[in-house]
Amino acid sequence: IRAVKEGKTEVLVPVHEEGVSFPPSAAPVFYNPAMELNRDISVAAISVFAKILSERRNIPVENIRYLDALAASGIRGLRIANEVGVHTTLNDWSEDAFELIERNIEYLGLHDRINASRKNANVLMHEERFNIVDIDPFGTPAPFLAAAARSAVHLLAVTATDTAPLCGAHLNSGIRKYSAVPLNNEYHAEMAVRILLGKIARELAARDRFMRPLLSHATRHYVRTYLEIGNGAKKADRMLEQVGYISHCPSCDFRETHAGIAVHIASECPRCSSETQLAGPLWLGKLHETDFCGDILKELEKTESGTKEQAKKIIELCRDELDIPVFYEQHLLCKRLGVSASGINELIDTLRSCGFAASRTHFSGTSFKTDAELDEIESIISMLR
Ligand code: SAM
């Protein structure tokens, strides 16, 4: 055991002896320093959301109940309790983890604001409701989503590290876990986010509840999303209108979205007549709220974290990216056209000067989003060669 400082919080975590406790999931209590960036963004995001709850719903910050359902050392929830000030429950069914959580509560002297719990997370989430529920599992969150969809009153935050099933690299695993078919193509990172959100939307709908994504981001290692939650069958119906399919032409890169859970979709590409591929059901709606991202940026400005600049860059890109499915990969389009790529900013500026909406995307540095048709994109790329 050693103490590490993340953000403003010093926490006791297990020492990972080389060769003994790698991967981190093999250690008696899990701690992954590589997730500091994810936790830094979480602290900022939950701090912003706690302010929204206290201002709009008159819930004092110290009365907001936050659950870290799969807490391990507790580092995520300990930071939220210490740096945001909400009332926190740290839960983990492992005895080693529970003992370390108790030691950490003692170490920080935060008994008044933190409960330790040693339950199956699903049992706890079926028993109790929390204003904010955070699911940060090994791999897939799928086994926890039904209970989390019940327990989260105002905000549900979910991490998924099973990017291979989510983005179609492990197809059958993805189908089993998310009851959806992903496509493993150039926009697989966005595919992963939309498959996860589609699954969560359907879990919420089963309970006459709905979600509004505030922020969703993806790296090679994980997907993370923050969803505002509300109640109501009609609103759940409207949310489900944003769940559907993407048909994709592997020959010419044409894509089309089809909203609805059961829809007729022609298998012929309307552009080049090749056979299209189908992904879904998945989330076709917005991934981010601009104001929420802007407020997170202000919050990150105040932090002392080592990942501050990286975190700010991700959130800035999320704030500014067009919220339409799905991004184009510039190099792939150029290869298909047999031309060399211009700078991504030059391409975006040109699309804009031609009257289209266009933006970069946090998913990839060589990709862009636009409302231009593929024919128009191709002629602009060819013009810039
Ligand atoms: N949130 C932690 C962090 O930021 O360092 C990491 C959590 S770790 C990836 C997942 C934890 O979930 C493990 O400590 C494991 O013991 C716990 N766990 C797995 N299944 C569980 C279940 N059904 N109920 C409670 N805890 C569970």
CSV table of C-alpha atoms and ligand atoms in Angstrom, one decimal:
chain,number,residue,atom,x,y,z
A,1,ILE,CA,0.0,0.0,0.0
A,2,ARG,CA,1.2,3.5,-0.8
A,3,ALA,CA,-0.3,6.9,-0.9
A,4,VAL,CA,-0.9,8.6,-4.3
A,5,LYS,CA,-2.2,12.1,-5.0
A,6,GLU,CA,-4.7,12.6,-7.7
A,7,GLY,CA,-6.3,16.0,-8.1
A,8,LYS,CA,-6.6,17.4,-4.5
A,9,THR,CA,-6.9,14.0,-2.9
A,10,GLU,CA,-4.4,11.7,-1.4
A,11,VAL,CA,-5.5,8.1,-1.4
A,12,LEU,CA,-4.0,4.7,-0.3
A,13,VAL,CA,-3.7,2.3,-3.3
A,14,PRO,CA,-2.1,-1.1,-3.7
A,15,VAL,CA,1.5,-1.2,-4.9
A,16,HIS,CA,1.7,-3.1,-8.2
A,17,GLU,CA,4.8,-5.2,-8.0
A,18,GLU,CA,6.1,-5.7,-11.5
A,19,GLY,CA,5.3,-9.2,-12.9
A,20,VAL,CA,3.0,-10.0,-9.9
A,21,SER,CA,0.0,-7.8,-10.1
A,22,PHE,CA,-0.2,-7.0,-13.9
A,23,PRO,CA,-2.7,-6.7,-15.4
A,24,PRO,CA,-4.1,-4.4,-12.6
A,25,SER,CA,-7.2,-6.6,-12.6
A,26,ALA,CA,-5.1,-9.5,-11.2
A,27,ALA,CA,-4.1,-7.5,-8.1
A,28,PRO,CA,-6.1,-8.1,-4.8
A,29,VAL,CA,-7.5,-4.5,-5.1
A,30,PHE,CA,-7.7,-2.8,-8.5
A,31,TYR,CA,-6.0,0.5,-9.1
A,32,ASN,CA,-5.1,1.8,-12.6
A,33,PRO,CA,-3.1,5.0,-12.7
A,34,ALA,CA,-3.8,5.2,-16.4
A,35,MET,CA,-7.5,6.1,-15.6
A,36,GLU,CA,-6.5,9.3,-13.8
A,37,LEU,CA,-7.6,11.3,-16.9
A,38,ASN,CA,-11.0,9.6,-16.8
A,39,ARG,CA,-11.3,10.4,-13.0
A,40,ASP,CA,-10.2,14.0,-13.5
A,41,ILE,CA,-12.9,14.6,-16.1
A,42,SER,CA,-15.4,12.8,-13.7
A,43,VAL,CA,-14.6,15.1,-10.8
A,44,ALA,CA,-15.1,18.1,-13.0
A,45,ALA,CA,-18.3,16.7,-14.6
A,46,ILE,CA,-19.9,15.7,-11.3
A,47,SER,CA,-18.9,19.0,-9.8
A,48,VAL,CA,-20.8,20.8,-12.6
A,49,PHE,CA,-23.8,18.5,-12.3
A,50,ALA,CA,-23.9,18.9,-8.4
A,51,LYS,CA,-24.1,22.6,-8.9
A,52,ILE,CA,-26.9,22.2,-11.4
A,53,LEU,CA,-28.8,20.0,-8.9
A,54,SER,CA,-28.3,22.4,-6.1
A,55,GLU,CA,-29.3,25.5,-8.2
A,56,ARG,CA,-32.2,24.0,-10.1
A,57,ARG,CA,-33.6,21.6,-7.6
A,58,ASN,CA,-32.5,23.2,-4.4
A,59,ILE,CA,-30.7,20.1,-3.2
A,60,PRO,CA,-27.7,21.2,-1.0
A,61,VAL,CA,-24.5,19.7,-2.4
A,62,GLU,CA,-23.9,17.8,0.9
A,63,ASN,CA,-27.3,16.1,0.5
A,64,ILE,CA,-26.7,14.9,-3.0
A,65,ARG,CA,-26.1,11.1,-2.8
A,66,TYR,CA,-23.4,9.7,-5.1
A,67,LEU,CA,-22.8,6.0,-5.5
A,68,ASP,CA,-19.5,4.6,-6.7
A,69,ALA,CA,-21.0,1.1,-7.2
A,70,LEU,CA,-17.7,-0.7,-8.2
A,71,ALA,CA,-15.2,1.2,-6.1
A,72,ALA,CA,-12.1,-1.0,-5.7
A,73,SER,CA,-9.7,1.2,-3.7
A,74,GLY,CA,-12.4,3.9,-3.7
A,75,ILE,CA,-10.2,6.4,-5.5
A,76,ARG,CA,-13.0,7.7,-7.8
A,77,GLY,CA,-15.6,8.2,-5.1
A,78,LEU,CA,-13.1,9.4,-2.5
A,79,ARG,CA,-12.1,12.2,-4.9
A,80,ILE,CA,-15.7,13.0,-5.6
A,81,ALA,CA,-16.5,13.2,-1.9
A,82,ASN,CA,-13.4,15.3,-1.1
A,83,GLU,CA,-13.3,17.5,-4.2
A,84,VAL,CA,-17.0,18.0,-4.9
A,85,GLY,CA,-18.4,17.6,-1.4
A,86,VAL,CA,-21.4,15.3,-2.2
A,87,HIS,CA,-22.4,12.4,0.2
A,88,THR,CA,-20.8,9.3,-1.2
A,89,THR,CA,-21.3,5.6,-0.9
A,90,LEU,CA,-18.3,3.4,-1.9
A,91,ASN,CA,-19.3,-0.1,-2.7
A,92,ASP,CA,-17.3,-3.2,-3.6
A,93,TRP,CA,-18.1,-6.8,-2.9
A,94,SER,CA,-14.4,-7.8,-2.4
A,95,GLU,CA,-13.3,-8.0,1.2
A,96,ASP,CA,-9.8,-6.6,0.3
A,97,ALA,CA,-11.4,-3.7,-1.5
A,98,PHE,CA,-13.9,-3.0,1.4
A,99,GLU,CA,-11.0,-3.0,3.9
A,100,LEU,CA,-9.0,-0.6,1.8
A,101,ILE,CA,-12.0,1.6,1.4
A,102,GLU,CA,-12.5,1.8,5.2
A,103,ARG,CA,-8.8,2.6,5.6
A,104,ASN,CA,-9.1,5.3,3.0
A,105,ILE,CA,-12.1,6.9,4.7
A,106,GLU,CA,-10.1,6.9,7.9
A,107,TYR,CA,-7.0,8.3,6.1
A,108,LEU,CA,-9.0,11.2,4.7
A,109,GLY,CA,-11.1,11.7,7.9
A,110,LEU,CA,-14.3,11.9,5.8
A,111,HIS,CA,-16.6,9.7,7.9
A,112,ASP,CA,-19.3,12.3,7.9
A,113,ARG,CA,-19.6,12.2,4.1
A,114,ILE,CA,-18.7,8.7,3.0
A,115,ASN,CA,-20.3,5.3,3.6
A,116,ALA,CA,-18.5,2.0,2.9
A,117,SER,CA,-20.7,-0.8,1.6
A,118,ARG,CA,-19.8,-4.4,0.7
A,119,LYS,CA,-22.7,-5.7,-1.4
A,120,ASN,CA,-23.3,-7.1,-4.9
A,121,ALA,CA,-23.6,-3.8,-6.8
A,122,ASN,CA,-26.8,-5.0,-8.4
A,123,VAL,CA,-28.4,-5.8,-5.1
A,124,LEU,CA,-27.5,-2.4,-3.7
A,125,MET,CA,-28.8,-0.6,-6.8
A,126,HIS,CA,-32.1,-2.5,-6.6
A,127,GLU,CA,-32.4,-1.6,-2.9
A,128,GLU,CA,-31.5,2.1,-3.0
A,129,ARG,CA,-31.7,5.1,-5.1
A,130,PHE,CA,-29.0,7.7,-5.5
A,131,ASN,CA,-29.0,11.1,-7.2
A,132,ILE,CA,-25.9,10.1,-9.1
A,133,VAL,CA,-24.8,6.5,-9.9
A,134,ASP,CA,-21.3,5.7,-11.3
A,135,ILE,CA,-20.5,2.4,-12.9
A,136,ASP,CA,-16.8,1.7,-13.5
A,137,PRO,CA,-16.4,-2.0,-14.0
A,138,PHE,CA,-13.7,-4.4,-15.4
A,139,GLY,CA,-14.7,-4.6,-19.0
A,140,THR,CA,-18.4,-4.4,-19.8
A,141,PRO,CA,-21.0,-2.5,-17.8
A,142,ALA,CA,-23.8,-4.6,-19.4
A,143,PRO,CA,-24.5,-6.7,-16.3
A,144,PHE,CA,-25.1,-3.6,-14.2
A,145,LEU,CA,-27.2,-1.4,-16.5
A,146,ALA,CA,-30.6,-2.7,-15.6
A,147,ALA,CA,-30.1,-2.0,-11.9
A,148,ALA,CA,-28.3,1.3,-12.6
A,149,ALA,CA,-31.2,2.4,-14.8
A,150,ARG,CA,-33.4,1.9,-11.7
A,151,SER,CA,-31.1,3.4,-9.1
A,152,ALA,CA,-30.0,6.6,-10.7
A,153,VAL,CA,-32.4,9.4,-10.0
A,154,HIS,CA,-30.7,12.3,-11.8
A,155,LEU,CA,-27.4,11.3,-13.4
A,156,LEU,CA,-25.9,8.0,-14.6
A,157,ALA,CA,-22.2,7.9,-15.4
A,158,VAL,CA,-20.8,4.7,-17.1
A,159,THR,CA,-17.4,3.6,-18.1
A,160,ALA,CA,-16.9,0.7,-20.5
A,161,THR,CA,-13.5,-0.8,-21.1
A,162,ASP,CA,-14.7,-3.5,-23.5
A,163,THR,CA,-14.0,-1.5,-26.6
A,164,ALA,CA,-13.4,-4.6,-28.8
A,165,PRO,CA,-17.0,-5.9,-28.3
A,166,LEU,CA,-18.4,-2.4,-28.5
A,167,CYS,CA,-16.8,-1.5,-31.7
A,168,GLY,CA,-17.3,-4.8,-33.6
A,169,ALA,CA,-13.7,-6.2,-33.2
A,170,HIS,CA,-15.3,-9.1,-31.1
A,171,LEU,CA,-18.6,-9.2,-32.8
A,172,ASN,CA,-20.4,-12.0,-31.0
A,173,SER,CA,-19.4,-10.7,-27.6
A,174,GLY,CA,-20.8,-7.3,-28.6
A,175,ILE,CA,-24.0,-8.8,-29.8
A,176,ARG,CA,-24.4,-10.8,-26.5
A,177,LYS,CA,-23.7,-7.9,-24.2
A,178,TYR,CA,-25.4,-5.0,-26.0
A,179,SER,CA,-28.2,-6.8,-28.0
A,180,ALA,CA,-26.9,-4.9,-31.0
A,181,VAL,CA,-24.7,-5.3,-34.0
A,182,PRO,CA,-21.7,-3.0,-34.2
A,183,LEU,CA,-19.6,-2.4,-37.4
A,184,ASN,CA,-15.9,-2.4,-37.1
A,185,ASN,CA,-14.9,0.3,-39.7
A,186,GLU,CA,-13.2,3.7,-39.7
A,187,TYR,CA,-15.6,5.2,-37.2
A,188,HIS,CA,-15.5,2.3,-34.7
A,189,ALA,CA,-14.8,4.6,-31.8
A,190,GLU,CA,-18.1,6.5,-32.4
A,191,MET,CA,-19.8,3.2,-33.0
A,192,ALA,CA,-18.7,2.0,-29.5
A,193,VAL,CA,-20.2,5.1,-27.9
A,194,ARG,CA,-23.5,4.8,-29.9
A,195,ILE,CA,-23.9,1.1,-29.2
A,196,LEU,CA,-23.4,1.6,-25.5
A,197,LEU,CA,-25.8,4.6,-25.4
A,198,GLY,CA,-28.4,2.6,-27.4
A,199,LYS,CA,-28.3,-0.2,-24.8
A,200,ILE,CA,-28.6,2.2,-21.9
A,201,ALA,CA,-31.5,4.0,-23.6
A,202,ARG,CA,-33.4,0.7,-24.0
A,203,GLU,CA,-32.7,-0.2,-20.4
A,204,LEU,CA,-34.2,3.1,-19.2
A,205,ALA,CA,-37.1,2.9,-21.6
A,206,ALA,CA,-38.1,-0.4,-20.0
A,207,ARG,CA,-38.7,1.6,-16.8
A,208,ASP,CA,-40.5,4.5,-18.5
A,209,ARG,CA,-37.4,6.6,-18.0
A,210,PHE,CA,-35.3,8.6,-20.4
A,211,MET,CA,-31.8,10.0,-20.8
A,212,ARG,CA,-30.2,13.2,-22.1
A,213,PRO,CA,-26.4,12.7,-22.8
A,214,LEU,CA,-24.4,15.5,-21.3
A,215,LEU,CA,-20.9,14.3,-22.3
A,216,SER,CA,-19.6,11.1,-24.0
A,217,HIS,CA,-16.0,10.5,-24.9
A,218,ALA,CA,-13.9,7.6,-26.1
A,219,THR,CA,-10.3,6.7,-26.3
A,220,ARG,CA,-8.7,3.4,-27.5
A,221,HIS,CA,-9.2,1.9,-24.0
A,222,TYR,CA,-12.6,3.0,-22.9
A,223,VAL,CA,-15.8,4.8,-23.4
A,224,ARG,CA,-17.2,7.1,-20.7
A,225,THR,CA,-20.6,8.7,-20.7
A,226,TYR,CA,-22.6,11.1,-18.4
A,227,LEU,CA,-26.4,10.9,-18.8
A,228,GLU,CA,-29.0,13.1,-17.3
A,229,ILE,CA,-32.0,10.9,-16.3
A,230,GLY,CA,-35.7,11.6,-16.1
A,231,ASN,CA,-39.0,9.9,-15.7
A,232,GLY,CA,-42.1,9.6,-18.0
A,233,ALA,CA,-43.4,7.1,-20.6
A,234,LYS,CA,-44.0,9.7,-23.2
A,235,LYS,CA,-40.6,11.2,-22.9
A,236,ALA,CA,-39.1,7.6,-23.0
A,237,ASP,CA,-41.0,7.1,-26.3
A,238,ARG,CA,-39.5,10.3,-27.7
A,239,MET,CA,-36.1,9.2,-26.5
A,240,LEU,CA,-36.5,5.8,-28.3
A,241,GLU,CA,-37.1,7.8,-31.6
A,242,GLN,CA,-33.4,8.5,-31.3
A,243,VAL,CA,-32.5,4.9,-31.3
A,244,GLY,CA,-32.0,3.2,-34.7
A,245,TYR,CA,-29.6,1.9,-37.3
A,246,ILE,CA,-26.7,3.1,-39.5
A,247,SER,CA,-26.4,1.5,-42.9
A,248,HIS,CA,-22.9,1.8,-44.3
A,249,CYS,CA,-21.6,1.1,-47.8
A,250,PRO,CA,-18.1,-0.4,-47.6
A,251,SER,CA,-17.5,0.3,-51.3
A,252,CYS,CA,-18.1,4.1,-51.4
A,253,ASP,CA,-18.4,5.0,-47.7
A,254,PHE,CA,-22.0,6.2,-48.0
A,255,ARG,CA,-23.8,6.2,-44.7
A,256,GLU,CA,-27.5,6.7,-43.8
A,257,THR,CA,-29.3,6.7,-40.4
A,258,HIS,CA,-32.6,5.1,-39.9
A,259,ALA,CA,-34.5,5.9,-36.7
A,260,GLY,CA,-36.7,3.3,-35.1
A,261,ILE,CA,-36.4,-0.1,-33.5
A,262,ALA,CA,-37.9,-2.0,-36.4
A,263,VAL,CA,-37.5,-0.4,-39.8
A,264,HIS,CA,-37.4,-1.4,-43.4
A,265,ILE,CA,-33.9,-0.7,-44.7
A,266,ALA,CA,-32.9,-1.4,-48.3
A,267,SER,CA,-29.6,-3.4,-48.6
A,268,GLU,CA,-28.6,-1.6,-51.8
A,269,CYS,CA,-26.4,1.5,-51.5
A,270,PRO,CA,-28.4,4.4,-53.1
A,271,ARG,CA,-25.1,5.9,-54.3
A,272,CYS,CA,-23.2,3.0,-55.8
A,273,SER,CA,-25.6,0.0,-55.7
A,274,SER,CA,-23.2,-2.2,-53.7
A,275,GLU,CA,-24.5,-4.1,-50.7
A,276,THR,CA,-24.6,-2.1,-47.5
A,277,GLN,CA,-23.8,-3.2,-43.9
A,278,LEU,CA,-26.1,-2.5,-41.0
A,279,ALA,CA,-25.2,-1.5,-37.4
A,280,GLY,CA,-27.7,-1.2,-34.5
A,281,PRO,CA,-29.9,-0.7,-32.7
A,282,LEU,CA,-27.7,2.2,-31.5
A,283,TRP,CA,-28.1,5.8,-30.3
A,284,LEU,CA,-28.5,8.4,-33.1
A,285,GLY,CA,-29.1,11.4,-30.9
A,286,LYS,CA,-26.7,13.9,-29.4
A,287,LEU,CA,-23.6,12.8,-27.5
A,288,HIS,CA,-22.9,16.1,-25.7
A,289,GLU,CA,-24.5,19.3,-24.4
A,290,THR,CA,-22.4,22.3,-25.3
A,291,ASP,CA,-23.1,24.3,-22.1
A,292,PHE,CA,-22.3,21.3,-19.9
A,293,CYS,CA,-18.9,20.8,-21.7
A,294,GLY,CA,-18.2,24.6,-21.4
A,295,ASP,CA,-18.9,24.4,-17.6
A,296,ILE,CA,-16.6,21.3,-17.3
A,297,LEU,CA,-13.8,23.3,-19.0
A,298,LYS,CA,-14.2,26.1,-16.5
A,299,GLU,CA,-14.0,23.5,-13.7
A,300,LEU,CA,-10.9,21.9,-15.2
A,301,GLU,CA,-9.2,25.3,-15.3
A,302,LYS,CA,-9.3,25.3,-11.5
A,303,THR,CA,-7.7,21.8,-11.1
A,304,GLU,CA,-4.1,21.0,-10.2
A,305,SER,CA,-4.1,17.7,-12.1
A,306,GLY,CA,-1.3,16.5,-14.3
A,307,THR,CA,-3.8,15.5,-17.0
A,308,LYS,CA,-5.3,19.0,-17.1
A,309,GLU,CA,-4.2,20.0,-20.6
A,310,GLN,CA,-5.2,16.6,-22.0
A,311,ALA,CA,-8.6,16.7,-20.3
A,312,LYS,CA,-9.2,20.2,-21.6
A,313,LYS,CA,-8.4,19.2,-25.1
A,314,ILE,CA,-10.8,16.3,-25.1
A,315,ILE,CA,-13.6,18.4,-23.6
A,316,GLU,CA,-13.0,21.3,-26.0
A,317,LEU,CA,-13.2,18.9,-29.0
A,318,CYS,CA,-16.4,17.4,-27.5
A,319,ARG,CA,-17.9,20.8,-27.0
A,320,ASP,CA,-17.2,21.9,-30.5
A,321,GLU,CA,-17.9,18.7,-32.5
A,322,LEU,CA,-21.0,18.5,-34.6
A,323,ASP,CA,-23.5,16.3,-33.0
A,324,ILE,CA,-24.4,14.2,-36.0
A,325,PRO,CA,-23.7,10.6,-36.7
A,326,VAL,CA,-21.0,9.7,-37.9
A,327,PHE,CA,-17.5,11.1,-38.6
A,328,TYR,CA,-15.5,10.7,-41.8
A,329,GLU,CA,-11.9,9.6,-41.9
A,330,GLN,CA,-10.0,12.0,-44.1
A,331,HIS,CA,-7.2,9.6,-45.1
A,332,LEU,CA,-9.6,6.8,-46.1
A,333,LEU,CA,-11.5,9.2,-48.3
A,334,CYS,CA,-8.3,10.5,-49.9
A,335,LYS,CA,-7.1,6.9,-50.5
A,336,ARG,CA,-10.3,6.1,-52.2
A,337,LEU,CA,-10.0,9.1,-54.4
A,338,GLY,CA,-6.3,8.6,-55.0
A,339,VAL,CA,-5.3,12.0,-53.8
A,340,SER,CA,-3.1,13.2,-50.9
A,341,ALA,CA,-4.6,14.6,-47.8
A,342,SER,CA,-4.6,18.3,-47.0
A,343,GLY,CA,-4.4,19.5,-43.3
A,344,ILE,CA,-7.6,18.6,-41.4
A,345,ASN,CA,-8.2,22.3,-40.5
A,346,GLU,CA,-7.9,23.4,-44.1
A,347,LEU,CA,-10.5,20.8,-45.1
A,348,ILE,CA,-12.9,21.9,-42.4
A,349,ASP,CA,-12.4,25.6,-43.2
A,350,THR,CA,-13.1,24.9,-46.9
A,351,LEU,CA,-16.2,22.9,-46.1
A,352,ARG,CA,-17.4,25.8,-44.0
A,353,SER,CA,-16.6,28.4,-46.6
A,354,CYS,CA,-18.7,26.3,-49.0
A,355,GLY,CA,-21.6,26.8,-46.7
A,356,PHE,CA,-21.6,23.4,-44.8
A,357,ALA,CA,-21.3,22.8,-41.1
A,358,ALA,CA,-18.0,21.0,-40.3
A,359,SER,CA,-16.0,20.3,-37.2
A,360,ARG,CA,-13.1,18.2,-35.9
A,361,THR,CA,-14.0,15.3,-33.6
A,362,HIS,CA,-12.4,14.1,-30.4
A,363,PHE,CA,-12.6,10.5,-31.7
A,364,SER,CA,-9.6,10.9,-34.1
A,365,GLY,CA,-7.2,13.6,-35.1
A,366,THR,CA,-7.6,12.9,-38.9
A,367,SER,CA,-11.4,12.8,-38.9
A,368,PHE,CA,-14.2,15.3,-39.3
A,369,LYS,CA,-17.9,15.7,-39.1
A,370,THR,CA,-20.0,17.6,-41.6
A,371,ASP,CA,-23.5,17.9,-42.9
A,372,ALA,CA,-22.2,18.0,-46.5
A,373,GLU,CA,-23.2,15.0,-48.8
A,374,LEU,CA,-20.5,12.6,-49.7
A,375,ASP,CA,-20.4,13.8,-53.3
A,376,GLU,CA,-19.8,17.3,-52.0
A,377,ILE,CA,-17.1,16.2,-49.6
A,378,GLU,CA,-15.3,14.3,-52.3
A,379,SER,CA,-15.3,17.2,-54.7
A,380,ILE,CA,-13.9,19.5,-52.0
A,381,ILE,CA,-11.2,17.0,-51.1
A,382,SER,CA,-10.3,16.6,-54.8
A,383,MET,CA,-10.2,20.4,-55.1
A,384,LEU,CA,-7.7,20.7,-52.2
A,385,ARG,CA,-5.3,18.0,-53.4
B,1,SAM,N1,-13.7,2.5,-9.9
B,1,SAM,C1,-12.4,2.0,-9.6
B,1,SAM,C2,-11.2,3.0,-9.8
B,1,SAM,O1,-11.5,4.1,-10.4
B,1,SAM,O2,-10.1,2.7,-9.5
B,1,SAM,C3,-12.1,0.7,-10.3
B,1,SAM,C4,-13.1,-0.4,-10.2
B,1,SAM,S1,-12.6,-2.0,-10.7
B,1,SAM,C5,-12.4,-1.7,-12.4
B,1,SAM,C6,-14.0,-3.0,-10.6
B,1,SAM,C7,-14.4,-3.4,-9.1
B,1,SAM,O3,-15.7,-3.9,-9.1
B,1,SAM,C8,-13.5,-4.5,-8.5
B,1,SAM,O4,-12.9,-4.0,-7.4
B,1,SAM,C9,-14.4,-5.6,-8.2
B,1,SAM,O5,-14.1,-6.2,-6.9
B,1,SAM,C10,-15.8,-4.9,-8.2
B,1,SAM,N2,-16.9,-5.8,-8.5
B,1,SAM,C11,-17.1,-6.6,-9.6
B,1,SAM,N3,-18.3,-7.1,-9.7
B,1,SAM,C12,-19.0,-6.6,-8.6
B,1,SAM,C13,-20.3,-6.7,-8.1
B,1,SAM,N4,-21.2,-7.5,-8.8
B,1,SAM,N5,-20.7,-6.1,-7.0
B,1,SAM,C14,-19.8,-5.3,-6.3
B,1,SAM,N6,-18.5,-5.1,-6.7
B,1,SAM,C15,-18.1,-5.8,-7.8
